[in-house]
PDB file of C-alpha atoms in Angstrom:
ATOM      1  CA  UNK A  13       9.322  32.506  -4.858  1.00 43.00           C
ATOM      2  CA  UNK A  14       8.339  36.146  -4.467  1.00 46.00           C
ATOM      3  CA  UNK A  15       6.317  37.972  -1.831  1.00 38.00           C
ATOM      4  CA  UNK A  16       2.952  36.580  -2.949  1.00 42.00           C
ATOM      5  CA  UNK A  17       4.284  32.995  -3.016  1.00 44.00           C
ATOM      6  CA  UNK A  18       5.842  33.339   0.429  1.00 39.00           C
ATOM      7  CA  UNK A  19       2.604  34.689   1.891  1.00 44.00           C
ATOM      8  CA  UNK A  20       0.506  31.915   0.365  1.00 42.00           C
ATOM      9  CA  UNK A  21       2.923  29.206   1.463  1.00 45.00           C
ATOM     10  CA  UNK A  22       2.968  30.641   4.994  1.00 43.00           C
ATOM     11  CA  UNK A  23      -0.838  30.641   4.980  1.00 45.00           C
ATOM     12  CA  UNK A  24      -0.910  26.981   3.928  1.00 43.00           C
ATOM     13  CA  UNK A  25       1.506  26.012   6.669  1.00 44.00           C
ATOM     14  CA  UNK A  26      -0.695  27.887   9.135  1.00 42.00           C
ATOM     15  CA  UNK A  27      -3.851  26.130   7.969  1.00 42.00           C
ATOM     16  CA  UNK A  28      -2.390  22.643   8.109  1.00 40.00           C
ATOM     17  CA  UNK A  29      -3.246  19.707   5.864  1.00 35.00           C
ATOM     18  CA  UNK A  30      -5.786  17.541   7.724  1.00 38.00           C
ATOM     19  CA  UNK A  31      -8.879  18.840   5.967  1.00 37.00           C
ATOM     20  CA  UNK A  32     -10.973  15.816   5.150  1.00 38.00           C
ATOM     21  CA  UNK A  33     -14.485  15.270   6.478  1.00 39.00           C
ATOM     22  CA  UNK A  34     -14.698  16.277  10.089  1.00 38.00           C
ATOM     23  CA  UNK A  35     -12.467  19.245   9.413  1.00 36.00           C
ATOM     24  CA  UNK A  36     -11.141  20.737  12.634  1.00 39.00           C
ATOM     25  CA  UNK A  37     -12.323  24.248  13.433  1.00 37.00           C
ATOM     26  CA  UNK A  38      -8.698  25.428  13.585  1.00 42.00           C
ATOM     27  CA  UNK A  39      -8.217  24.547   9.908  1.00 39.00           C
ATOM     28  CA  UNK A  40     -11.206  26.525   8.656  1.00 38.00           C
ATOM     29  CA  UNK A  41      -9.757  30.007   8.513  1.00 53.00           C
ATOM     30  CA  UNK A  42     -11.263  33.118   6.985  1.00 62.00           C
ATOM     31  CA  UNK A  43      -8.961  32.875   3.977  1.00 79.00           C
ATOM     32  CA  UNK A  44     -10.809  29.795   2.682  1.00 84.00           C
ATOM     33  CA  UNK A  45     -13.969  29.839   4.745  1.00 90.00           C
ATOM     34  CA  UNK A  46     -16.532  31.257   2.294  1.00 95.00           C
ATOM     35  CA  UNK A  47     -16.801  29.065  -0.789  1.00 97.00           C
ATOM     36  CA  UNK A  48     -18.958  29.724  -3.819  1.00 98.00           C
ATOM     37  CA  UNK A  49     -19.869  26.652  -5.854  1.00 98.00           C
ATOM     38  CA  UNK A  50     -21.305  26.885  -9.380  1.00 98.00           C
ATOM     39  CA  UNK A  51     -22.571  23.800 -11.212  1.00 98.00           C
ATOM     40  CA  UNK A  52     -24.641  21.312  -9.210  1.00 97.00           C
ATOM     41  CA  UNK A  53     -24.899  18.384 -11.614  1.00 94.00           C
ATOM     42  CA  UNK A  54     -24.158  14.721 -10.876  1.00 90.00           C
ATOM     43  CA  UNK A  55     -20.651  15.576  -9.734  1.00 94.00           C
ATOM     44  CA  UNK A  56     -20.925  19.146  -8.462  1.00 97.00           C
ATOM     45  CA  UNK A  57     -23.865  18.527  -6.145  1.00 97.00           C
ATOM     46  CA  UNK A  58     -21.909  15.911  -4.179  1.00 97.00           C
ATOM     47  CA  UNK A  59     -18.766  18.050  -4.134  1.00 98.00           C
ATOM     48  CA  UNK A  60     -20.646  21.050  -2.788  1.00 98.00           C
ATOM     49  CA  UNK A  61     -22.331  18.985  -0.072  1.00 98.00           C
ATOM     50  CA  UNK A  62     -18.979  17.524   0.993  1.00 98.00           C
ATOM     51  CA  UNK A  63     -17.674  21.058   1.434  1.00 97.00           C
ATOM     52  CA  UNK A  64     -20.647  21.833   3.686  1.00 97.00           C
ATOM     53  CA  UNK A  65     -19.955  18.665   5.698  1.00 96.00           C
ATOM     54  CA  UNK A  66     -16.322  19.721   6.021  1.00 95.00           C
ATOM     55  CA  UNK A  67     -17.334  22.972   7.717  1.00 94.00           C
ATOM     56  CA  UNK A  68     -17.060  25.504   4.903  1.00 95.00           C
ATOM     57  CA  UNK A  69     -19.668  28.230   4.422  1.00 96.00           C
ATOM     58  CA  UNK A  70     -20.947  27.353   0.962  1.00 97.00           C
ATOM     59  CA  UNK A  71     -23.084  29.426  -1.406  1.00 98.00           C
ATOM     60  CA  UNK A  72     -24.288  27.797  -4.625  1.00 98.00           C
ATOM     61  CA  UNK A  73     -25.671  28.555  -8.071  1.00 98.00           C
ATOM     62  CA  UNK A  74     -27.030  26.416 -10.901  1.00 97.00           C
ATOM     63  CA  UNK A  75     -29.287  27.074 -13.886  1.00 96.00           C
ATOM     64  CA  UNK A  76     -31.555  24.219 -12.743  1.00 96.00           C
ATOM     65  CA  UNK A  77     -34.115  25.707 -10.357  1.00 95.00           C
ATOM     66  CA  UNK A  78     -35.147  22.317  -8.973  1.00 96.00           C
ATOM     67  CA  UNK A  79     -31.567  21.574  -7.995  1.00 96.00           C
ATOM     68  CA  UNK A  80     -31.245  24.985  -6.382  1.00 96.00           C
ATOM     69  CA  UNK A  81     -34.409  24.335  -4.371  1.00 97.00           C
ATOM     70  CA  UNK A  82     -32.956  21.124  -2.942  1.00 97.00           C
ATOM     71  CA  UNK A  83     -29.984  23.062  -1.604  1.00 97.00           C
ATOM     72  CA  UNK A  84     -32.142  25.915  -0.377  1.00 97.00           C
ATOM     73  CA  UNK A  85     -34.438  23.476   1.419  1.00 97.00           C
ATOM     74  CA  UNK A  86     -31.362  22.152   3.236  1.00 96.00           C
ATOM     75  CA  UNK A  87     -30.447  25.637   4.409  1.00 96.00           C
ATOM     76  CA  UNK A  88     -27.592  26.175   1.939  1.00 97.00           C
ATOM     77  CA  UNK A  89     -27.657  29.719   0.494  1.00 97.00           C
ATOM     78  CA  UNK A  90     -28.395  29.995  -3.229  1.00 97.00           C
ATOM     79  CA  UNK A  91     -27.759  32.875  -5.628  1.00 97.00           C
ATOM     80  CA  UNK A  92     -29.316  33.775  -8.971  1.00 96.00           C
ATOM     81  CA  UNK A  93     -26.080  34.377 -10.879  1.00 97.00           C
ATOM     82  CA  UNK A  94     -22.342  33.622 -10.761  1.00 97.00           C
ATOM     83  CA  UNK A  95     -21.658  37.294 -10.057  1.00 97.00           C
ATOM     84  CA  UNK A  96     -23.885  37.162  -6.957  1.00 97.00           C
ATOM     85  CA  UNK A  97     -22.027  34.069  -5.770  1.00 97.00           C
ATOM     86  CA  UNK A  98     -18.705  35.862  -6.090  1.00 95.00           C
ATOM     87  CA  UNK A  99     -19.859  38.746  -3.882  1.00 93.00           C
ATOM     88  CA  UNK A 100     -20.051  36.501  -0.817  1.00 91.00           C
ATOM     89  CA  UNK A 101     -17.080  34.221  -1.518  1.00 95.00           C
ATOM     90  CA  UNK A 102     -13.369  34.026  -0.760  1.00 94.00           C
ATOM     91  CA  UNK A 103     -12.994  31.134  -3.186  1.00 96.00           C
ATOM     92  CA  UNK A 104     -15.187  30.131  -6.156  1.00 98.00           C
ATOM     93  CA  UNK A 105     -15.294  26.585  -7.557  1.00 98.00           C
ATOM     94  CA  UNK A 106     -16.907  25.825 -10.914  1.00 98.00           C
ATOM     95  CA  UNK A 107     -17.963  22.350 -12.103  1.00 98.00           C
ATOM     96  CA  UNK A 108     -19.600  22.698 -15.521  1.00 96.00           C
ATOM     97  CA  UNK A 109     -20.389  20.497 -18.548  1.00 91.00           C
ATOM     98  CA  UNK A 110     -18.307  22.129 -21.292  1.00 91.00           C
ATOM     99  CA  UNK A 111     -15.874  24.854 -22.335  1.00 94.00           C
ATOM    100  CA  UNK A 112     -18.771  27.012 -23.560  1.00 95.00           C
ATOM    101  CA  UNK A 113     -20.432  26.859 -20.142  1.00 96.00           C
ATOM    102  CA  UNK A 114     -17.163  27.751 -18.398  1.00 97.00           C
ATOM    103  CA  UNK A 115     -16.553  30.748 -20.665  1.00 97.00           C
ATOM    104  CA  UNK A 116     -20.101  31.961 -20.093  1.00 97.00           C
ATOM    105  CA  UNK A 117     -19.940  31.587 -16.295  1.00 98.00           C
ATOM    106  CA  UNK A 118     -16.659  33.501 -16.139  1.00 97.00           C
ATOM    107  CA  UNK A 119     -16.994  36.044 -18.943  1.00 96.00           C
ATOM    108  CA  UNK A 120     -20.709  36.216 -19.717  1.00 95.00           C
ATOM    109  CA  UNK A 121     -23.287  38.702 -18.547  1.00 92.00           C
ATOM    110  CA  UNK A 122     -23.507  38.450 -14.743  1.00 94.00           C
ATOM    111  CA  UNK A 123     -20.473  36.180 -14.896  1.00 96.00           C
ATOM    112  CA  UNK A 124     -17.748  35.909 -12.300  1.00 97.00           C
ATOM    113  CA  UNK A 125     -15.615  38.539 -14.047  1.00 95.00           C
ATOM    114  CA  UNK A 126     -18.452  40.896 -14.932  1.00 92.00           C
ATOM    115  CA  UNK A 127     -17.585  43.412 -12.220  1.00 85.00           C
ATOM    116  CA  UNK A 128     -15.140  45.464 -14.268  1.00 84.00           C
ATOM    117  CA  UNK A 129     -12.056  43.416 -13.446  1.00 87.00           C
ATOM    118  CA  UNK A 130     -12.163  44.224  -9.731  1.00 92.00           C
ATOM    119  CA  UNK A 131     -12.764  40.914  -7.946  1.00 94.00           C
ATOM    120  CA  UNK A 132     -13.831  39.915  -4.443  1.00 93.00           C
ATOM    121  CA  UNK A 133     -12.679  36.265  -4.358  1.00 94.00           C
ATOM    122  CA  UNK A 134      -8.919  35.753  -4.287  1.00 94.00           C
ATOM    123  CA  UNK A 135      -8.987  32.200  -5.672  1.00 95.00           C
ATOM    124  CA  UNK A 136     -10.902  30.598  -8.564  1.00 98.00           C
ATOM    125  CA  UNK A 137     -10.879  26.839  -9.149  1.00 98.00           C
ATOM    126  CA  UNK A 138     -12.390  25.296 -12.279  1.00 98.00           C
ATOM    127  CA  UNK A 139     -12.969  21.543 -11.933  1.00 98.00           C
ATOM    128  CA  UNK A 140     -14.746  21.213 -15.279  1.00 97.00           C
ATOM    129  CA  UNK A 141     -13.298  19.017 -18.013  1.00 95.00           C
ATOM    130  CA  UNK A 142     -12.387  21.515 -20.743  1.00 95.00           C
ATOM    131  CA  UNK A 143      -9.669  22.024 -23.324  1.00 95.00           C
ATOM    132  CA  UNK A 144      -6.355  23.433 -22.060  1.00 96.00           C
ATOM    133  CA  UNK A 145      -6.796  26.533 -24.217  1.00 95.00           C
ATOM    134  CA  UNK A 146      -9.975  27.482 -22.334  1.00 96.00           C
ATOM    135  CA  UNK A 147      -8.253  26.963 -18.972  1.00 97.00           C
ATOM    136  CA  UNK A 148      -5.339  29.134 -20.046  1.00 97.00           C
ATOM    137  CA  UNK A 149      -7.620  31.854 -21.397  1.00 97.00           C
ATOM    138  CA  UNK A 150      -9.602  32.082 -18.140  1.00 97.00           C
ATOM    139  CA  UNK A 151      -6.371  32.075 -16.141  1.00 97.00           C
ATOM    140  CA  UNK A 152      -5.016  34.933 -18.254  1.00 97.00           C
ATOM    141  CA  UNK A 153      -8.283  36.873 -17.900  1.00 96.00           C
ATOM    142  CA  UNK A 154      -8.126  36.547 -14.109  1.00 96.00           C
ATOM    143  CA  UNK A 155      -4.452  37.534 -14.001  1.00 94.00           C
ATOM    144  CA  UNK A 156      -5.407  40.879 -15.539  1.00 94.00           C
ATOM    145  CA  UNK A 157      -7.887  41.590 -12.728  1.00 95.00           C
ATOM    146  CA  UNK A 158      -7.314  43.146  -9.336  1.00 93.00           C
ATOM    147  CA  UNK A 159      -8.678  42.419  -5.877  1.00 93.00           C
ATOM    148  CA  UNK A 160     -11.242  44.729  -4.303  1.00 89.00           C
ATOM    149  CA  UNK A 161      -9.358  44.342  -1.063  1.00 83.00           C
ATOM    150  CA  UNK A 162      -5.688  43.424  -0.872  1.00 76.00           C
ATOM    151  CA  UNK A 163      -5.183  40.339   1.253  1.00 73.00           C
ATOM    152  CA  UNK A 164      -2.294  39.623   3.574  1.00 67.00           C
ATOM    153  CA  UNK A 165      -1.747  36.387   1.644  1.00 69.00           C
ATOM    154  CA  UNK A 166      -2.491  37.420  -1.967  1.00 79.00           C
ATOM    155  CA  UNK A 167      -2.025  40.633  -3.888  1.00 84.00           C
ATOM    156  CA  UNK A 168      -3.820  39.483  -7.056  1.00 91.00           C
ATOM    157  CA  UNK A 169      -6.573  36.926  -7.780  1.00 94.00           C
ATOM    158  CA  UNK A 170      -5.378  33.444  -8.690  1.00 95.00           C
ATOM    159  CA  UNK A 171      -6.770  30.666 -10.886  1.00 97.00           C
ATOM    160  CA  UNK A 172      -6.403  26.885 -10.859  1.00 98.00           C
ATOM    161  CA  UNK A 173      -7.702  24.360 -13.359  1.00 98.00           C
ATOM    162  CA  UNK A 174      -8.458  21.281 -11.249  1.00 98.00           C
ATOM    163  CA  UNK A 175     -10.472  18.628 -13.113  1.00 98.00           C
ATOM    164  CA  UNK A 176     -11.241  15.391 -11.316  1.00 97.00           C
ATOM    165  CA  UNK A 177     -11.144  11.645 -11.781  1.00 92.00           C
ATOM    166  CA  UNK A 178     -13.263   9.018 -10.063  1.00 87.00           C
ATOM    167  CA  UNK A 179     -16.779   9.553 -11.354  1.00 85.00           C
ATOM    168  CA  UNK A 180     -20.011  10.071  -9.458  1.00 86.00           C
ATOM    169  CA  UNK A 181     -19.386   7.409  -6.769  1.00 84.00           C
ATOM    170  CA  UNK A 182     -16.063   9.038  -5.837  1.00 91.00           C
ATOM    171  CA  UNK A 183     -17.672  12.485  -5.839  1.00 95.00           C
ATOM    172  CA  UNK A 184     -20.316  11.253  -3.420  1.00 95.00           C
ATOM    173  CA  UNK A 185     -17.799   9.481  -1.182  1.00 95.00           C
ATOM    174  CA  UNK A 186     -15.336  12.405  -1.194  1.00 96.00           C
ATOM    175  CA  UNK A 187     -12.668  10.263  -2.886  1.00 96.00           C
ATOM    176  CA  UNK A 188     -11.961  12.211  -6.059  1.00 97.00           C
ATOM    177  CA  UNK A 189      -8.492  12.742  -7.495  1.00 97.00           C
ATOM    178  CA  UNK A 190      -7.731  16.341  -8.500  1.00 98.00           C
ATOM    179  CA  UNK A 191      -5.314  17.116 -11.345  1.00 98.00           C
ATOM    180  CA  UNK A 192      -4.254  20.711 -10.778  1.00 98.00           C
ATOM    181  CA  UNK A 193      -2.689  23.295 -13.057  1.00 98.00           C
ATOM    182  CA  UNK A 194      -1.687  26.846 -12.127  1.00 98.00           C
ATOM    183  CA  UNK A 195       0.829  28.419  -9.776  1.00 94.00           C
ATOM    184  CA  UNK A 196       2.253  26.046  -7.192  1.00 95.00           C
ATOM    185  CA  UNK A 197       1.580  28.588  -4.438  1.00 92.00           C
ATOM    186  CA  UNK A 198      -2.133  28.691  -5.312  1.00 93.00           C
ATOM    187  CA  UNK A 199      -2.171  24.887  -5.444  1.00 95.00           C
ATOM    188  CA  UNK A 200      -0.693  24.633  -1.952  1.00 93.00           C
ATOM    189  CA  UNK A 201      -3.229  27.127  -0.648  1.00 91.00           C
ATOM    190  CA  UNK A 202      -6.123  25.208  -2.235  1.00 94.00           C
ATOM    191  CA  UNK A 203      -4.992  21.728  -1.211  1.00 95.00           C
ATOM    192  CA  UNK A 204      -6.912  21.564   2.111  1.00 94.00           C
ATOM    193  CA  UNK A 205     -10.063  22.682   0.292  1.00 96.00           C
ATOM    194  CA  UNK A 206      -9.622  20.076  -2.438  1.00 97.00           C
ATOM    195  CA  UNK A 207      -8.983  17.316   0.084  1.00 97.00           C
ATOM    196  CA  UNK A 208     -12.373  17.949   1.663  1.00 96.00           C
ATOM    197  CA  UNK A 209     -13.837  16.692  -1.647  1.00 98.00           C
ATOM    198  CA  UNK A 210     -11.199  14.149  -2.612  1.00 97.00           C
ATOM    199  CA  UNK A 211      -8.544  11.704  -1.466  1.00 97.00           C
ATOM    200  CA  UNK A 212      -5.638  12.854  -3.635  1.00 97.00           C
ATOM    201  CA  UNK A 213      -4.326  15.965  -5.369  1.00 98.00           C
ATOM    202  CA  UNK A 214      -1.612  15.994  -8.027  1.00 98.00           C
ATOM    203  CA  UNK A 215       0.155  19.168  -9.087  1.00 98.00           C
ATOM    204  CA  UNK A 216       0.598  19.087 -12.867  1.00 98.00           C
ATOM    205  CA  UNK A 217       2.439  22.343 -13.539  1.00 97.00           C
ATOM    206  CA  UNK A 218       1.371  25.651 -15.046  1.00 97.00           C
ATOM    207  CA  UNK A 219      -2.026  26.922 -16.150  1.00 98.00           C
ATOM    208  CA  UNK A 220      -3.921  24.438 -18.326  1.00 97.00           C
ATOM    209  CA  UNK A 221      -1.826  21.421 -17.341  1.00 98.00           C
ATOM    210  CA  UNK A 222      -4.592  20.038 -15.135  1.00 98.00           C
ATOM    211  CA  UNK A 223      -6.858  20.053 -18.174  1.00 97.00           C
ATOM    212  CA  UNK A 224      -4.120  18.408 -20.256  1.00 98.00           C
ATOM    213  CA  UNK A 225      -3.854  15.617 -17.681  1.00 98.00           C
ATOM    214  CA  UNK A 226      -7.610  15.151 -17.602  1.00 97.00           C
ATOM    215  CA  UNK A 227      -8.180  14.826 -21.357  1.00 97.00           C
ATOM    216  CA  UNK A 228      -5.226  12.429 -21.663  1.00 97.00           C
ATOM    217  CA  UNK A 229      -6.561  10.364 -18.757  1.00 95.00           C
ATOM    218  CA  UNK A 230     -10.037  10.217 -20.253  1.00 95.00           C
ATOM    219  CA  UNK A 231      -8.749   9.329 -23.708  1.00 97.00           C
ATOM    220  CA  UNK A 232      -6.844   6.394 -22.212  1.00 97.00           C
ATOM    221  CA  UNK A 233      -9.901   5.359 -20.204  1.00 95.00           C
ATOM    222  CA  UNK A 234     -12.174   5.498 -23.268  1.00 96.00           C
ATOM    223  CA  UNK A 235      -9.792   3.299 -25.235  1.00 97.00           C
ATOM    224  CA  UNK A 236      -9.439   0.801 -22.374  1.00 97.00           C
ATOM    225  CA  UNK A 237     -13.203   0.696 -21.730  1.00 96.00           C
ATOM    226  CA  UNK A 238     -13.853  -0.101 -25.387  1.00 97.00           C
ATOM    227  CA  UNK A 239     -11.242  -2.872 -25.288  1.00 97.00           C
ATOM    228  CA  UNK A 240     -12.531  -4.362 -22.034  1.00 98.00           C
ATOM    229  CA  UNK A 241     -16.153  -4.205 -23.213  1.00 97.00           C
ATOM    230  CA  UNK A 242     -15.277  -5.871 -26.535  1.00 98.00           C
ATOM    231  CA  UNK A 243     -13.358  -8.633 -24.755  1.00 98.00           C
ATOM    232  CA  UNK A 244     -16.257  -9.278 -22.344  1.00 98.00           C
ATOM    233  CA  UNK A 245     -18.701  -9.416 -25.250  1.00 98.00           C
ATOM    234  CA  UNK A 246     -16.472 -11.887 -27.121  1.00 98.00           C
ATOM    235  CA  UNK A 247     -16.020 -14.052 -24.036  1.00 98.00           C
ATOM    236  CA  UNK A 248     -19.752 -14.282 -23.366  1.00 97.00           C
ATOM    237  CA  UNK A 249     -20.434 -15.117 -27.007  1.00 98.00           C
ATOM    238  CA  UNK A 250     -17.855 -17.914 -26.742  1.00 98.00           C
ATOM    239  CA  UNK A 251     -19.520 -19.308 -23.611  1.00 98.00           C
ATOM    240  CA  UNK A 252     -17.604 -17.975 -20.585  1.00 98.00           C
ATOM    241  CA  UNK A 253     -19.354 -16.062 -17.781  1.00 97.00           C
ATOM    242  CA  UNK A 254     -18.480 -12.386 -17.399  1.00 97.00           C
ATOM    243  CA  UNK A 255     -17.875 -12.920 -13.668  1.00 97.00           C
ATOM    244  CA  UNK A 256     -15.284 -15.614 -14.392  1.00 98.00           C
ATOM    245  CA  UNK A 257     -13.621 -13.484 -17.035  1.00 98.00           C
ATOM    246  CA  UNK A 258     -13.554 -10.585 -14.575  1.00 97.00           C
ATOM    247  CA  UNK A 259     -11.691 -12.702 -12.013  1.00 97.00           C
ATOM    248  CA  UNK A 260      -9.183 -13.637 -14.711  1.00 98.00           C
ATOM    249  CA  UNK A 261      -8.737 -10.096 -15.981  1.00 98.00           C
ATOM    250  CA  UNK A 262      -8.221  -8.719 -12.498  1.00 97.00           C
ATOM    251  CA  UNK A 263      -5.346 -11.039 -11.642  1.00 98.00           C
ATOM    252  CA  UNK A 264      -3.842 -10.980 -15.139  1.00 97.00           C
ATOM    253  CA  UNK A 265      -2.426  -8.577 -17.693  1.00 97.00           C
ATOM    254  CA  UNK A 266      -5.867  -7.243 -18.752  1.00 97.00           C
ATOM    255  CA  UNK A 267      -6.458  -5.680 -15.352  1.00 97.00           C
ATOM    256  CA  UNK A 268      -7.397  -1.979 -15.465  1.00 96.00           C
ATOM    257  CA  UNK A 269      -9.871   0.512 -13.976  1.00 93.00           C
ATOM    258  CA  UNK A 270     -12.528  -0.531 -16.502  1.00 94.00           C
ATOM    259  CA  UNK A 271     -12.362  -4.130 -15.283  1.00 95.00           C
ATOM    260  CA  UNK A 272     -11.729  -3.853 -11.535  1.00 95.00           C
ATOM    261  CA  UNK A 273     -13.521  -0.622 -10.570  1.00 91.00           C
ATOM    262  CA  UNK A 274     -16.123   0.288 -13.204  1.00 91.00           C
ATOM    263  CA  UNK A 275     -16.949  -3.080 -14.758  1.00 95.00           C
ATOM    264  CA  UNK A 276     -19.206  -2.557 -17.813  1.00 95.00           C
ATOM    265  CA  UNK A 277     -21.153  -5.839 -17.545  1.00 97.00           C
ATOM    266  CA  UNK A 278     -24.439  -5.744 -15.580  1.00 95.00           C
ATOM    267  CA  UNK A 279     -24.479  -7.772 -12.379  1.00 94.00           C
ATOM    268  CA  UNK A 280     -20.744  -8.415 -12.110  1.00 96.00           C
ATOM    269  CA  UNK A 281     -19.917  -5.583  -9.722  1.00 94.00           C
ATOM    270  CA  UNK A 282     -22.202  -3.825  -7.257  1.00 91.00           C
ATOM    271  CA  UNK A 283     -22.591  -0.050  -7.007  1.00 84.00           C
ATOM    272  CA  UNK A 284     -21.452   0.729 -10.550  1.00 89.00           C
ATOM    273  CA  UNK A 285     -23.654   2.129 -13.352  1.00 89.00           C
ATOM    274  CA  UNK A 286     -23.810  -1.156 -15.292  1.00 93.00           C
ATOM    275  CA  UNK A 287     -25.578  -2.787 -12.327  1.00 92.00           C
ATOM    276  CA  UNK A 288     -28.206  -0.048 -12.036  1.00 91.00           C
ATOM    277  CA  UNK A 289     -29.257   0.076 -15.670  1.00 91.00           C
ATOM    278  CA  UNK A 290     -26.353   2.470 -16.367  1.00 88.00           C
ATOM    279  CA  UNK A 291     -28.043   5.182 -14.313  1.00 84.00           C
ATOM    280  CA  UNK A 292     -25.903   7.935 -12.802  1.00 74.00           C
ATOM    281  CA  UNK A 293     -22.732   7.060 -14.671  1.00 76.00           C
ATOM    282  CA  UNK A 294     -20.439   8.962 -16.978  1.00 80.00           C
ATOM    283  CA  UNK A 295     -22.490   9.285 -20.147  1.00 84.00           C
ATOM    284  CA  UNK A 296     -21.361   8.426 -23.671  1.00 89.00           C
ATOM    285  CA  UNK A 297     -22.234  11.992 -24.629  1.00 90.00           C
ATOM    286  CA  UNK A 298     -19.728  13.373 -22.114  1.00 88.00           C
ATOM    287  CA  UNK A 299     -17.041  10.912 -23.175  1.00 93.00           C
ATOM    288  CA  UNK A 300     -17.597  11.966 -26.786  1.00 95.00           C
ATOM    289  CA  UNK A 301     -17.106  15.563 -25.676  1.00 94.00           C
ATOM    290  CA  UNK A 302     -13.883  14.694 -23.865  1.00 94.00           C
ATOM    291  CA  UNK A 303     -12.530  12.754 -26.842  1.00 97.00           C
ATOM    292  CA  UNK A 304     -13.421  15.705 -29.061  1.00 96.00           C
ATOM    293  CA  UNK A 305     -11.365  17.925 -26.742  1.00 96.00           C
ATOM    294  CA  UNK A 306      -8.431  15.510 -26.864  1.00 97.00           C
ATOM    295  CA  UNK A 307      -8.508  15.208 -30.664  1.00 97.00           C
ATOM    296  CA  UNK A 308      -8.835  18.960 -31.138  1.00 95.00           C
ATOM    297  CA  UNK A 309      -5.897  19.543 -28.778  1.00 95.00           C
ATOM    298  CA  UNK A 310      -3.841  16.890 -30.588  1.00 96.00           C
ATOM    299  CA  UNK A 311      -4.614  18.525 -33.919  1.00 95.00           C
ATOM    300  CA  UNK A 312      -3.544  21.879 -32.501  1.00 93.00           C
ATOM    301  CA  UNK A 313      -0.010  20.580 -31.907  1.00 94.00           C
ATOM    302  CA  UNK A 314       0.117  18.384 -35.026  1.00 96.00           C
ATOM    303  CA  UNK A 315       0.017  15.089 -33.125  1.00 97.00           C
ATOM    304  CA  UNK A 316      -1.703  11.993 -34.540  1.00 96.00           C
ATOM    305  CA  UNK A 317      -3.800   9.853 -32.148  1.00 97.00           C
ATOM    306  CA  UNK A 318      -5.075   6.818 -34.120  1.00 97.00           C
ATOM    307  CA  UNK A 319      -6.566   4.970 -31.124  1.00 97.00           C
ATOM    308  CA  UNK A 320      -8.146   8.136 -29.742  1.00 97.00           C
ATOM    309  CA  UNK A 321      -9.630   8.936 -33.147  1.00 97.00           C
ATOM    310  CA  UNK A 322     -11.050   5.425 -33.468  1.00 97.00           C
ATOM    311  CA  UNK A 323     -12.500   5.582 -29.948  1.00 97.00           C
ATOM    312  CA  UNK A 324     -14.199   8.896 -30.803  1.00 97.00           C
ATOM    313  CA  UNK A 325     -15.654   7.415 -33.992  1.00 97.00           C
ATOM    314  CA  UNK A 326     -17.022   4.395 -32.114  1.00 95.00           C
TER     315      UNK A 326
END
């Protein structure tokens, strides 16, 4: 395992695992206490607030000044750049719309790595949905850096790609699932932090594998959502109510997340985007982006995805 791995694993055992809302004071140790959060959109804003509720000292940044003001008004410290966030953080979490945004936040002017390769935070977690190549590039960039101060539990900065599943409702309720790529030691160290924002974490392997899991998951979801939506539309055109068809789907072979959790037909299921005029849901624009990532990654390894390609076209 090595000295670094042993130290991190010992730290995790010391912290304990019960780190959901109502985090005990014993579990919030200095190693994870100061968290920087960058990207306060529909998902990130809820994730950051759940960290505050869990007892972490959170500092935030976003390009949207109105969003920043909401956090500032609630007494949560805000910073004008990612670099400023990093100066007061042990751990930095990013939740951004695209690969380009991630690269800019990490490597751009006033970015997280703009301090000459000598870093304050010991752990970086990117929960954005990006291509695996971007995750691996950022991980490699961080591995070349050093820490301003050597820690008892880490000799070099570490990086995890940790995209999420569950959508906005799960982000708000603290019930996200994290798919995590990177070193297993860093994953174990980050697990209590992740579980203050989610209900489940899954270790996927080395750097970029969390992003691989995410784009594969979203490709499958896009395909299933198209199929479920088409079947509902056909059923209604043939005279059956969507609510009746939902009951049938959900106790039969058509059952899936798109039918039993995120039903696309208005009025069938409460508290989902289709029943609030599709407000606050996962947008078609973002799904197109994710399918683009999946198809580009498939092309990069010479793999043909006919259903994924058709879903992207639709």
